DNA sequence: ATGAAAGCGCTAACAA
DNA sequence: TTGTTAGCGCTTTCAT
């Protein structure tokens, strides 16, 4: 993709280079029809353009008779006000942008839905762009997307802090998701992964587990770092708790491949980086004849839609993905109104205890103490 | 959502009603800075606006010295050309819109990705709107989205044909997905569900199955109707083939609930409306102690990402979701260039034989013949 | 209640 | 090579 080079849109091939003066054209084989403008409507109705504008915008100060005439003319000419011209005059596009690293991630899909839906409620539309995890393009993309719209939501941006800070006011009004900019006034909404991990660990401990293995996500992932750090902190805080860490990944296959290593770790419970990994582990363990939760407990993270359908259904921590999008809109809307954006929030994941976690198998409970 | 009533964007609350003349404002607590325009840059660089424009657009006809001065001025003023003004002057927004019935459907998520990615390659951005399966709003949404952009992709629109036909030229350039408009010149890309069903049935028959039960999707769903019709046609064409149809639905739970009815049907193979239903059926059958594919074969449709991870992995028909988006862009791009859009295509699903289908259990093969 | 006119910020023909 | 000028289509003062 050539985002870095020429930033302008390419010109469709055989577009006659006549510029706008040749009139908007009806494609698709239609006879060329010169696209009604406010001027034409005004002319047809025998009024001024101002009056047409007023009618189109529902101003009450227009005489009923005139208004009717205008509406008739508009109808006859198939008139549709140009939103671009309107945006220019109004200084407002009624569009906001969302940048996500990866559209195939359920997290971002839900943010997209929540945001799009909430924005639609106020008549705003959504421009979506994907950075494809490409850090270099992300900033460029953000600036460009912002310029096409009235505000921006940046989801889990990978841009280095210094750079983000540098462009943050060109991006305003801006809302950050799963990222913050300490010291700035940019609203930030994020998920308290540490709290989610804490809840999982507490749950596991209450079942008697003392030896935990963590199936680590990609090293580059911020959320992995957070989860991993929380796990270490939680285990260190406990009197007896052994934590083994396994480099794993973020996919089903990564989790699947880890099955044997899990067994070797001697742990009684596995905490996976995310649900996909947990899912893979479940599958791999199953193939090795290990019963879950009979022999081993497995917990995921994220509560992806399929987590309730695995066998056994997965214990995991759910995060309010849609809500993240919805509240991002609330913040943006406030900013657009020139007001303050409401407090930042740290969403607390909710522990969903399903069937993949259970008590430590008899005879293994004291393993740690005996070492 | 108030799309039907007042179609304009709401005004953010305490926005001073001064219009654009009060200047673009830096939100987020920044000191008000009057936003650089091409005029200011021209002034600062001591050249005309035309020259600034040329420099910004990389015209080679500007003296190096001048160009440098302009760039310096632009830099100093933090100048960023207004894309709205540019769009107005150019008569082109470099944005296209996509309307989908439901953003949570994996099908549309992939179309979105494919389209967004392809369009980005040409410097186009994507505006996304969701109709929420709301037929009444769909048309309005489409017209509005189209007005904000240069072209439109309508995915699986639910609008009645007459209405679609009526607005189709206000929507042009337009590309239809999973829908066609016979007699019009609107490009259409769709999936040949019938062929997918035929492939599944052929596969099942080759395994010896003669009694099939169909887990039907929502009655309102076009794709269900197509799949169901194809199933009937295929079975009717076979010498011995018994088809039972069960009203089911589109979700995991629907499939799950159908397990007993499946058994009662006496069929040896089940064809589910989609993968989720098949997935649910798998789960329900498992709970009843039925082995798949030992006792019963199960086939899905769609090849959703999780289909390979069910137990057993699901035999299904895959459809090129991303490709649909990509090719939609190709068509749109051609239309934008004023050219013809390439031929319509009917994507052929690909049969993916995994482990959920197998030979008819011994002793049941002749069941049909014996009736 | 209506119209005339001056923008909004940019591009492109045309002239110099 | 550069500047002048006239748009693009709409909104909104300010008069009337």
XYZ file of C-alpha atoms (C1' of nucleotides) in Angstrom:
774
model
C 0.000 0.000 0.000
C 1.290 3.360 -1.001
C 0.110 5.460 1.842
C 3.474 6.828 2.579
C 4.267 8.014 -0.883
C 1.616 9.943 -2.699
C -1.061 10.745 -0.225
C -3.700 11.890 -2.617
C -6.325 9.681 -4.046
C -5.535 8.302 -7.432
C -7.658 9.519 -10.287
C -9.935 6.946 -11.813
C -8.497 5.978 -15.169
C -10.316 7.645 -18.004
C -11.940 10.388 -16.028
C -11.986 13.369 -18.360
C -9.726 15.922 -16.741
C -12.283 18.612 -17.000
C -12.596 19.442 -13.333
C -15.906 20.044 -11.658
C -17.055 22.495 -14.248
C -18.043 19.698 -16.497
C -20.738 18.971 -13.956
C -21.361 15.964 -11.758
C -22.061 13.039 -13.950
C -24.518 10.225 -13.738
C -22.522 7.088 -14.311
C -23.783 3.694 -15.058
C -24.935 4.455 -18.559
C -27.433 7.102 -17.544
C -27.856 10.046 -19.870
C -25.788 12.918 -18.558
C -27.910 15.062 -16.354
C -26.362 18.236 -14.988
C -27.052 17.626 -11.274
C -29.362 20.088 -9.612
C -27.840 22.793 -7.452
C -29.417 25.200 -5.063
C -29.165 27.857 -7.748
C -31.164 25.889 -10.249
C -33.841 25.154 -7.729
C -33.997 28.809 -6.768
C -34.345 29.762 -10.380
C -37.028 27.174 -11.037
C -38.988 28.285 -8.008
C -38.445 31.938 -8.756
C -36.871 32.690 -5.389
C -33.411 33.388 -4.054
C -30.934 30.735 -3.084
C -31.202 31.887 0.491
C -34.840 30.972 0.499
C -34.185 27.551 -0.909
C -31.576 27.044 1.757
C -34.027 28.069 4.414
C -36.661 25.715 3.123
C -34.268 22.828 2.877
C -33.226 23.410 6.443
C -36.723 23.706 7.744
C -36.534 27.313 8.773
C -39.963 28.404 10.007
C -39.606 31.913 8.663
C -40.611 31.060 5.128
C -44.089 31.727 3.827
C -45.992 28.519 3.338
C -46.756 29.276 -0.261
C -43.119 29.896 -1.152
C -41.963 26.888 0.752
C -44.326 24.703 -1.199
C -43.111 26.121 -4.482
C -39.526 25.490 -3.481
C -40.228 21.963 -2.411
C -42.002 21.271 -5.663
C -39.099 22.608 -7.673
C -36.605 20.620 -5.646
C -38.659 17.514 -6.140
C -38.987 18.086 -9.849
C -35.273 18.618 -10.300
C -34.422 15.719 -8.050
C -32.426 18.137 -6.000
C -30.116 16.954 -3.264
C -28.033 19.487 -1.393
C -24.330 18.851 -1.700
C -23.076 17.729 1.665
C -19.572 18.751 0.759
C -20.557 22.319 0.070
C -22.608 22.274 3.197
C -19.678 21.025 5.202
C -17.486 23.762 3.839
C -19.968 26.468 4.659
C -20.781 25.031 8.044
C -17.228 24.135 8.984
C -18.448 20.751 10.073
C -18.609 17.417 8.302
C -20.814 15.464 10.705
C -18.403 12.619 10.332
C -15.938 11.148 12.777
C -13.150 8.709 12.139
C -12.042 5.543 13.779
C -8.617 4.033 13.361
C -8.042 0.459 14.408
C -4.946 -1.687 14.123
C -6.816 -4.693 12.849
C -10.355 -4.998 11.619
C -10.409 -8.735 12.068
C -10.019 -8.480 15.812
C -13.378 -8.952 17.566
C -12.390 -6.258 20.019
C -12.199 -3.621 17.333
C -15.195 -4.919 15.493
C -17.277 -4.316 18.542
C -15.788 -0.915 19.183
C -16.661 -0.083 15.617
C -20.221 -1.187 16.101
C -20.655 0.650 19.354
C -19.182 3.842 18.007
C -21.009 3.732 14.713
C -24.291 3.119 16.410
C -23.861 5.823 19.012
C -22.675 8.382 16.485
C -25.571 7.601 14.186
C -27.866 8.589 17.010
C -26.611 12.143 16.664
C -26.608 12.077 12.891
C -22.883 11.516 12.613
C -21.307 9.032 10.247
C -18.226 6.979 10.676
C -15.092 6.798 8.594
C -13.088 3.668 9.261
C -9.461 3.006 8.585
C -7.213 0.118 9.443
C -3.551 0.607 10.190
C -2.759 -3.072 9.740
C -0.541 -2.907 12.779
C 1.737 -0.724 10.720
C 3.201 1.781 13.142
C 4.698 3.958 10.465
C 1.426 4.466 8.688
C -0.683 4.800 11.757
C 0.193 8.398 12.455
C -0.202 9.458 8.852
C -3.472 7.664 8.660
C -4.685 9.300 11.828
C -3.884 12.786 10.652
C -5.481 12.195 7.319
C -8.590 10.593 8.723
C -8.925 13.406 11.168
C -8.761 15.966 8.405
C -11.683 14.355 6.671
C -13.835 14.504 9.722
C -14.684 16.395 12.864
C -13.058 14.107 15.363
C -11.091 10.963 15.835
C -11.097 7.813 17.897
C -7.801 6.032 18.030
C -8.122 2.446 19.177
C -5.102 0.807 20.784
C -2.655 2.923 18.825
C 0.796 1.466 18.443
C 2.465 4.846 17.800
C 5.297 5.691 20.170
C 4.289 8.089 22.887
C 6.507 10.925 21.734
C 5.028 10.888 18.287
C 1.490 10.588 19.573
C 2.106 13.527 21.829
C 3.508 15.488 18.927
C 0.444 15.088 16.749
C -2.165 14.965 19.466
C -3.392 18.466 18.949
C -3.608 18.134 15.235
C -5.864 15.199 16.018
C -8.119 16.934 18.515
C -10.946 16.407 19.205
C -9.469 13.040 19.953
C -10.404 10.090 22.109
C -7.955 7.348 22.959
C -8.897 3.734 23.526
C -6.657 1.443 25.496
C -3.981 4.031 25.611
C -3.404 7.166 27.536
C -1.360 10.278 27.213
C -0.366 11.253 30.720
C -0.423 14.955 31.365
C -2.489 15.726 28.295
C -6.171 16.445 28.314
C -6.984 13.786 25.770
C -9.808 11.602 27.040
C -8.875 7.994 27.407
C -10.957 4.889 27.862
C -9.292 1.679 28.722
C -9.639 -1.769 30.075
C -8.136 -2.651 33.394
C -6.440 -5.834 32.337
C -4.644 -6.059 35.654
C -7.957 -6.201 37.483
C -9.158 -8.916 35.138
C -6.059 -10.971 35.785
C -6.413 -10.399 39.510
C -9.950 -11.719 39.375
C -8.866 -14.791 37.486
C -6.039 -15.491 39.888
C -8.290 -15.030 42.899
C -10.774 -17.427 41.388
C -8.086 -19.978 40.695
C -6.673 -19.665 44.188
C -10.076 -20.107 45.726
C -10.200 -23.416 43.900
C -6.939 -24.370 45.521
C -4.575 -23.766 42.632
C -1.054 -22.768 43.595
C 0.863 -23.507 40.423
C -0.120 -21.486 37.423
C 1.236 -21.472 33.921
C 0.815 -18.384 31.756
C 0.512 -18.797 28.014
C 2.059 -15.502 27.012
C 0.878 -13.472 24.030
C 3.029 -11.700 21.457
C 5.900 -9.851 23.062
C 5.032 -6.699 21.141
C 1.530 -6.598 22.511
C 0.852 -4.008 25.155
C -2.082 -5.911 26.503
C 0.111 -8.961 26.870
C 2.635 -6.982 28.839
C -0.090 -5.699 31.108
C -1.580 -9.099 31.656
C 1.746 -10.702 32.257
C 2.882 -8.034 34.686
C -0.368 -8.345 36.604
C 0.039 -12.064 36.808
C 3.535 -11.739 38.201
C 2.456 -9.149 40.717
C -0.467 -11.264 41.842
C 1.594 -14.364 42.237
C 4.376 -12.561 44.038
C 1.824 -11.218 46.468
C 0.604 -14.637 47.405
C 2.309 -16.717 50.090
C 2.682 -19.803 47.936
C 2.257 -19.449 44.202
C 4.432 -20.719 41.444
C 4.146 -19.032 38.095
C 5.571 -20.546 34.960
C 5.607 -18.477 31.815
C 5.462 -20.007 28.376
C 6.093 -17.967 25.264
C 3.053 -18.774 23.219
C 1.245 -16.337 20.927
C -2.234 -15.088 20.184
C -3.824 -17.791 18.065
C -5.598 -21.072 18.410
C -2.634 -22.893 16.943
C -0.253 -21.279 19.417
C -2.366 -22.519 22.276
C -2.734 -25.907 20.720
C 1.008 -26.302 20.333
C 1.571 -25.429 23.963
C -0.292 -28.444 25.344
C 2.708 -30.599 26.095
C 4.681 -27.751 27.606
C 1.709 -27.054 29.842
C 1.853 -30.570 31.146
C 5.583 -30.405 31.686
C 5.203 -27.230 33.706
C 3.529 -29.193 36.457
C 0.972 -26.436 36.886
C -2.605 -27.200 37.879
C -4.082 -24.203 36.149
C -3.402 -22.360 32.940
C -4.085 -18.725 32.299
C -4.051 -17.962 28.611
C -3.211 -14.636 27.013
C -6.598 -14.646 25.364
C -9.556 -16.845 24.556
C -8.189 -18.086 21.261
C -5.070 -19.360 22.939
C -7.115 -20.917 25.715
C -9.297 -22.490 23.092
C -6.271 -23.999 21.374
C -4.914 -25.240 24.672
C -8.243 -26.880 25.423
C -8.075 -28.662 22.132
C -4.444 -29.714 22.525
C -5.005 -30.979 26.050
C -8.045 -32.886 24.945
C -5.968 -34.673 22.358
C -3.486 -35.645 25.040
C -6.288 -37.165 27.042
C -6.196 -34.511 29.721
C -9.554 -33.728 31.244
C -10.516 -30.111 31.791
C -11.269 -29.146 34.460
C -10.806 -32.589 35.979
C -7.036 -32.710 35.571
C -6.280 -29.128 34.729
C -8.095 -25.800 34.849
C -7.950 -23.370 31.940
C -8.902 -19.700 31.887
C -9.000 -17.345 28.955
C -9.352 -13.595 28.585
C -11.660 -11.387 26.469
C -14.835 -13.417 26.351
C -14.991 -13.624 22.592
C -18.366 -14.718 21.251
C -17.317 -18.329 20.994
C -15.983 -18.691 24.492
C -19.299 -20.008 25.728
C -19.331 -22.689 23.094
C -16.012 -24.376 23.634
C -15.953 -27.734 25.363
C -15.962 -27.160 28.189
C -17.280 -23.579 28.076
C -14.442 -21.266 28.917
C -13.922 -19.408 32.156
C -12.736 -15.987 31.102
C -12.800 -12.259 31.813
C -15.242 -10.279 29.739
C -14.577 -6.769 28.600
C -17.244 -4.292 27.499
C -16.183 -3.916 23.919
C -19.310 -2.276 22.641
C -19.446 0.010 25.609
C -15.970 1.196 24.802
C -17.213 2.384 21.440
C -20.332 3.911 22.881
C -18.504 5.858 25.524
C -15.868 6.921 23.060
C -18.678 8.619 21.212
C -19.901 10.283 24.396
C -16.465 11.759 24.928
C -16.118 12.843 21.350
C -19.537 14.403 21.336
C -18.729 16.384 24.437
C -15.499 17.564 22.883
C -17.287 18.521 19.693
C -19.555 20.667 21.802
C -16.517 22.432 23.205
C -17.162 21.054 26.672
C -15.063 18.857 28.905
C -15.137 15.199 28.063
C -16.152 13.456 31.235
C -13.793 11.425 33.294
C -11.508 8.835 31.897
C -12.584 5.361 32.709
C -10.860 2.154 33.369
C -13.325 -0.568 32.535
C -13.251 -3.466 34.949
C -13.412 -6.827 33.253
C -15.970 -9.173 34.656
C -14.989 -12.671 35.618
C -17.151 -15.253 33.926
C -16.817 -18.545 35.664
C -17.819 -21.309 33.303
C -16.793 -24.910 33.206
C -13.152 -24.888 32.240
C -11.967 -24.198 35.773
C -12.461 -26.408 38.802
C -10.884 -27.552 42.010
C -7.335 -28.819 42.062
C -7.284 -32.577 41.524
C -6.898 -34.508 44.768
C -3.287 -35.287 45.527
C -1.908 -32.335 43.647
C -3.039 -29.652 46.003
C 0.063 -29.697 48.144
C 2.538 -29.982 45.342
C 3.934 -26.557 45.931
C 4.372 -26.921 49.628
C 6.293 -30.133 49.176
C 8.926 -28.769 46.912
C -32.355 6.218 16.301
C -33.923 9.230 14.691
C -32.825 8.796 11.158
C -36.235 9.121 9.751
C -37.099 12.417 11.356
C -34.506 15.123 11.245
C -31.797 13.981 8.931
C -29.210 16.551 9.796
C -26.558 16.064 12.350
C -27.371 17.442 15.728
C -25.338 20.386 16.900
C -23.021 19.683 19.766
C -24.481 21.312 22.845
C -22.761 24.581 23.655
C -21.220 25.196 20.297
C -21.345 28.954 19.837
C -23.671 29.556 16.922
C -21.234 31.759 15.163
C -20.785 29.775 12.021
C -17.422 29.156 10.469
C -16.388 32.752 10.590
C -15.375 32.355 14.171
C -12.632 30.155 12.804
C -11.911 26.498 13.312
C -11.197 25.942 16.930
C -8.653 23.835 18.688
C -10.572 21.907 21.299
C -9.232 20.042 24.181
C -8.111 23.061 26.123
C -5.693 24.321 23.491
C -5.368 28.069 23.098
C -7.511 29.142 20.192
C -5.400 29.206 17.073
C -7.048 30.422 13.887
C -6.218 27.419 11.693
C -3.945 28.075 8.757
C -5.518 28.419 5.328
C -3.988 28.486 1.931
C -4.326 32.241 1.958
C -2.311 32.683 5.138
C 0.428 30.463 3.825
C 0.504 32.386 0.563
C 0.778 35.608 2.465
C 3.510 34.312 4.726
C 5.494 33.001 1.796
C 4.842 36.089 -0.265
C 3.308 34.199 -3.161
C -0.148 33.658 -4.595
C -2.540 31.034 -3.386
C -2.262 29.304 -6.710
C 1.404 28.779 -6.107
C 0.808 27.358 -2.690
C -1.733 25.038 -4.197
C 0.725 23.936 -6.818
C 3.395 23.265 -4.259
C 1.065 21.329 -2.035
C 0.054 19.207 -4.959
C 3.565 18.580 -6.115
C 3.288 20.395 -9.387
C 6.723 20.385 -11.026
C 6.258 23.795 -12.559
C 7.241 25.717 -9.461
C 10.694 27.203 -9.051
C 12.661 25.324 -6.428
C 13.353 28.424 -4.424
C 9.701 29.401 -4.222
C 8.636 25.900 -3.431
C 11.026 25.811 -0.522
C 9.717 29.125 0.802
C 6.163 27.852 0.559
C 6.961 24.625 2.298
C 8.710 26.489 5.072
C 5.739 28.774 5.556
C 3.339 25.858 5.545
C 5.459 24.061 8.076
C 5.710 27.098 10.292
C 1.992 27.680 10.264
C 1.248 24.017 10.708
C -0.774 24.240 7.565
C -2.999 21.404 6.463
C -5.127 21.820 3.368
C -8.816 21.471 4.059
C -9.995 18.295 2.467
C -13.535 19.555 2.437
C -12.644 22.590 0.399
C -10.556 20.425 -1.809
C -13.426 18.041 -2.334
C -15.724 20.871 -3.255
C -13.311 22.294 -5.761
C -12.412 18.931 -7.175
C -15.925 17.544 -7.194
C -14.599 14.392 -5.591
C -14.378 13.269 -2.000
C -12.093 10.263 -2.369
C -14.419 8.421 -0.076
C -16.816 5.597 -0.756
C -19.534 4.213 1.445
C -20.533 0.771 2.512
C -23.912 -0.112 3.911
C -24.362 -3.406 5.689
C -27.395 -4.851 7.421
C -25.453 -6.027 10.438
C -21.920 -5.258 11.474
C -21.738 -8.230 13.785
C -22.089 -10.699 10.946
C -18.702 -12.161 9.992
C -19.733 -12.008 6.367
C -20.033 -8.245 6.416
C -17.020 -7.773 8.607
C -14.914 -9.425 5.978
C -16.510 -7.505 3.160
C -15.707 -4.378 5.091
C -12.100 -5.388 5.484
C -11.687 -6.359 1.883
C -13.280 -3.204 0.614
C -11.491 -0.895 2.998
C -8.167 -2.421 2.163
C -8.650 -2.330 -1.561
C -9.955 1.218 -1.542
C -7.059 2.371 0.610
C -4.755 1.164 -2.124
C -6.128 3.881 -4.348
C -6.188 6.487 -1.623
C -9.884 6.176 -0.981
C -11.403 6.032 2.454
C -14.416 4.167 3.625
C -17.558 5.401 5.282
C -19.472 2.651 7.023
C -23.095 2.533 8.021
C -25.237 -0.193 9.458
C -28.907 -0.485 8.638
C -29.605 -2.805 11.544
C -31.785 -4.902 9.292
C -34.157 -1.978 9.246
C -35.652 -1.943 5.790
C -37.260 1.438 6.185
C -34.025 3.159 7.045
C -31.893 1.306 4.610
C -32.858 3.358 1.599
C -32.546 6.638 3.410
C -29.212 5.614 4.778
C -28.023 4.597 1.361
C -28.932 7.875 -0.241
C -27.354 9.841 2.525
C -24.187 7.808 2.616
C -23.895 8.117 -1.109
C -24.182 11.862 -0.924
C -21.232 12.028 1.389
C -19.045 10.055 -0.912
C -18.223 9.222 -4.489
C -19.742 5.798 -4.642
C -21.616 3.165 -2.743
C -21.497 -0.517 -2.007
C -24.733 -1.995 -0.806
C -24.277 -5.345 0.888
C -27.221 -7.737 0.948
C -29.749 -4.935 0.887
C -33.176 -5.798 2.210
C -34.957 -2.998 0.298
C -37.779 -4.144 -1.931
C -36.809 -4.318 -5.549
C -39.118 -1.563 -6.706
C -37.676 0.881 -4.238
C -34.131 -0.125 -4.987
C -34.801 0.369 -8.639
C -36.303 3.754 -7.942
C -33.253 5.089 -6.156
C -30.604 3.182 -8.039
C -29.505 6.074 -10.147
C -29.318 8.453 -7.265
C -26.968 5.888 -5.783
C -24.730 5.448 -8.805
C -21.888 4.666 -8.952
C -23.258 1.695 -7.108
C -22.203 -1.894 -6.585
C -24.557 -4.521 -5.237
C -23.488 -7.449 -3.124
C -25.629 -10.550 -2.882
C -28.388 -8.866 -4.744
C -29.036 -8.006 -8.307
C -31.172 -5.627 -10.223
C -32.153 -7.443 -13.404
C -32.185 -5.256 -16.446
C -30.208 -2.471 -14.841
C -26.543 -1.856 -15.404
C -25.680 -1.941 -11.731
C -22.778 -4.309 -11.133
C -23.593 -7.170 -8.859
C -21.417 -9.629 -7.039
C -22.942 -12.572 -5.365
C -22.453 -15.961 -3.910
C -23.872 -18.991 -5.635
C -25.458 -20.585 -2.624
C -27.173 -23.140 -4.790
C -23.834 -24.388 -6.045
C -22.569 -24.633 -2.495
C -25.564 -26.686 -1.486
C -25.166 -28.864 -4.540
C -21.566 -29.560 -3.582
C -22.569 -30.481 -0.067
C -25.319 -32.784 -1.246
C -23.025 -34.460 -3.754
C -20.477 -35.010 -1.036
C -23.074 -36.469 1.265
C -24.425 -38.743 -1.398
C -20.984 -39.995 -2.259
C -20.757 -41.066 1.357
C -23.941 -43.018 0.920
C -26.383 -40.663 2.586
C -29.923 -40.790 1.256
C -31.879 -39.192 4.056
C -31.024 -35.597 4.782
C -32.460 -33.186 7.292
C -32.202 -29.453 6.669
C -31.976 -27.112 9.619
C -33.656 -24.109 8.068
C -32.618 -20.532 8.758
C -34.878 -17.543 9.374
C -37.792 -17.474 6.966
C -37.071 -13.843 6.124
C -33.548 -14.594 5.042
C -32.920 -14.564 1.335
C -29.898 -16.750 1.667
C -31.967 -19.289 3.565
C -34.510 -19.333 0.809
C -31.814 -19.910 -1.759
C -30.174 -22.649 0.209
C -33.442 -24.355 0.956
C -34.610 -24.201 -2.624
C -31.332 -25.619 -3.833
C -31.601 -28.439 -1.363
C -35.062 -29.321 -2.537
C -34.029 -29.188 -6.145
C -31.015 -31.372 -5.525
C -32.928 -33.949 -3.600
C -35.739 -34.048 -6.099
C -33.206 -34.683 -8.820
C -31.806 -37.728 -7.092
C -33.336 -41.150 -7.569
C -33.666 -41.829 -3.858
C -33.329 -38.965 -1.447
C -35.509 -38.037 1.442
C -35.365 -34.476 2.652
C -36.797 -33.432 5.955
C -36.983 -29.751 6.771
C -36.858 -28.443 10.294
C -37.616 -24.806 11.108
C -34.589 -23.830 13.088
C -32.925 -20.421 12.974
C -29.519 -18.866 12.604
C -27.867 -19.245 15.983
C -25.957 -21.758 18.002
C -28.869 -22.152 20.353
C -31.251 -22.833 17.502
C -29.030 -25.630 16.306
C -28.569 -26.941 19.784
C -32.293 -27.099 20.389
C -32.807 -29.052 17.196
C -30.808 -32.086 18.279
C -33.715 -34.279 19.301
C -35.741 -33.389 16.260
C -32.776 -34.334 14.112
C -32.767 -37.754 15.665
C -36.492 -38.159 15.202
C -36.183 -37.322 11.533
C -34.353 -40.570 10.923
C -31.913 -38.785 8.644
C -28.314 -39.877 8.419
C -26.982 -36.468 7.539
C -27.826 -32.936 8.553
C -27.286 -29.857 6.458
C -27.434 -26.735 8.571
C -28.437 -23.292 7.391
C -25.073 -21.983 8.528
C -22.058 -22.878 10.600
C -23.419 -21.509 13.838
C -26.460 -23.725 13.585
C -24.299 -26.692 12.651
C -22.096 -25.891 15.603
C -25.089 -25.873 17.925
C -26.324 -29.124 16.472
C -22.933 -30.699 17.025
C -23.080 -29.650 20.626
C -26.652 -30.836 21.139
C -25.986 -34.166 19.495
C -22.880 -34.634 21.571
C -24.947 -34.186 24.713
C -27.319 -36.849 23.510
C -24.433 -39.223 23.115
C -24.583 -39.222 19.348
C -21.228 -39.595 17.654
C -20.408 -37.342 14.718
C -19.638 -38.517 12.103
C -19.951 -42.047 13.446
C -23.728 -42.011 13.889
C -24.617 -38.900 11.979
C -22.941 -36.531 9.548
C -23.247 -32.776 9.913
C -22.451 -30.072 7.364
C -22.492 -26.323 7.828
C -22.321 -23.381 5.452
C -20.145 -20.240 5.378
C -16.877 -21.465 6.844
C -16.795 -18.984 9.654
C -13.395 -18.681 11.311
C -14.313 -21.115 14.059
C -15.550 -23.871 11.849
C -12.170 -25.540 11.815
C -12.078 -25.607 15.570
C -15.312 -27.314 16.419
C -15.203 -30.920 17.562
C -15.145 -32.497 15.139
C -13.983 -29.828 12.686
C -16.907 -28.876 10.505
C -17.429 -29.832 6.905
C -18.787 -26.706 5.284
C -18.859 -24.553 2.175
C -16.547 -21.580 2.234
C -17.380 -18.322 0.589
C -14.820 -15.703 -0.401
C -15.951 -12.942 1.896
C -12.883 -10.776 1.596
C -12.801 -11.231 -2.115
C -16.322 -9.939 -2.318
C -15.160 -6.693 -0.775
C -12.083 -6.510 -2.926
C -13.929 -7.043 -6.136
C -16.636 -4.641 -5.113
C -13.900 -2.052 -5.014
C -12.693 -3.055 -8.472
C -16.164 -2.503 -9.831
C -16.593 0.776 -8.049
C -13.218 2.000 -9.170
C -14.055 1.212 -12.766
C -17.342 3.043 -12.449
C -15.613 6.019 -10.872
C -13.399 6.128 -13.916
C -16.465 6.297 -16.089
C -15.756 2.934 -17.622
C -17.735 -0.294 -17.628
C -17.549 -2.301 -14.454
C -16.449 -5.726 -15.509
C -18.727 -8.684 -15.519
C -20.933 -9.630 -12.678
C -19.721 -12.635 -10.829
C -21.344 -15.447 -9.033
C -18.787 -16.707 -6.558
C -18.700 -20.456 -6.254
C -18.441 -21.665 -2.689
C -15.763 -24.215 -2.083
C -16.593 -27.427 -0.293
C -14.351 -27.983 2.683
C -14.512 -31.569 3.760
C -13.441 -31.831 7.350
C -14.314 -34.376 9.964
C -17.988 -33.855 10.681
C -19.120 -35.871 7.701
C -18.480 -39.520 7.076
C -19.955 -42.678 5.597
C -23.430 -43.765 6.494
C -23.352 -46.060 9.514
C -23.586 -49.705 8.563
C -27.153 -50.966 8.609
C -28.689 -47.610 7.896
C -27.619 -47.290 4.319
C -30.691 -48.949 2.918
C -33.171 -47.291 5.168
C -34.696 -45.317 2.352
C -35.073 -48.212 0.014
C -36.955 -50.187 2.620
C -39.698 -47.723 3.175
C -40.543 37.241 5.173
C -37.207 37.691 1.435
C -33.047 38.881 -1.225
C -28.221 40.531 -2.122
C -23.820 39.531 -1.171
C -19.965 37.900 1.196
C -17.846 34.253 2.634
C -16.071 28.819 3.638
C -10.809 27.020 1.443
C -9.417 25.185 -2.426
C -8.388 24.447 -7.778
C -7.635 25.616 -12.579
C -8.263 28.247 -16.772
C -6.230 32.064 -18.564
C -3.095 35.839 -18.856
C 1.108 37.765 -18.206
C 6.997 30.036 -14.098
C 3.675 32.855 -11.513
C -0.486 35.580 -10.470
C -5.368 36.876 -11.330
C -9.720 35.462 -11.249
C -13.661 32.835 -11.376
C -15.703 29.202 -9.798
C -17.270 24.538 -6.607
C -22.542 24.752 -3.790
C -24.011 26.071 0.305
C -25.002 29.264 4.598
C -25.707 33.483 6.833
C -25.350 38.132 8.008
C -27.452 42.398 6.868
C -30.706 45.157 4.512
C -35.217 45.773 2.927
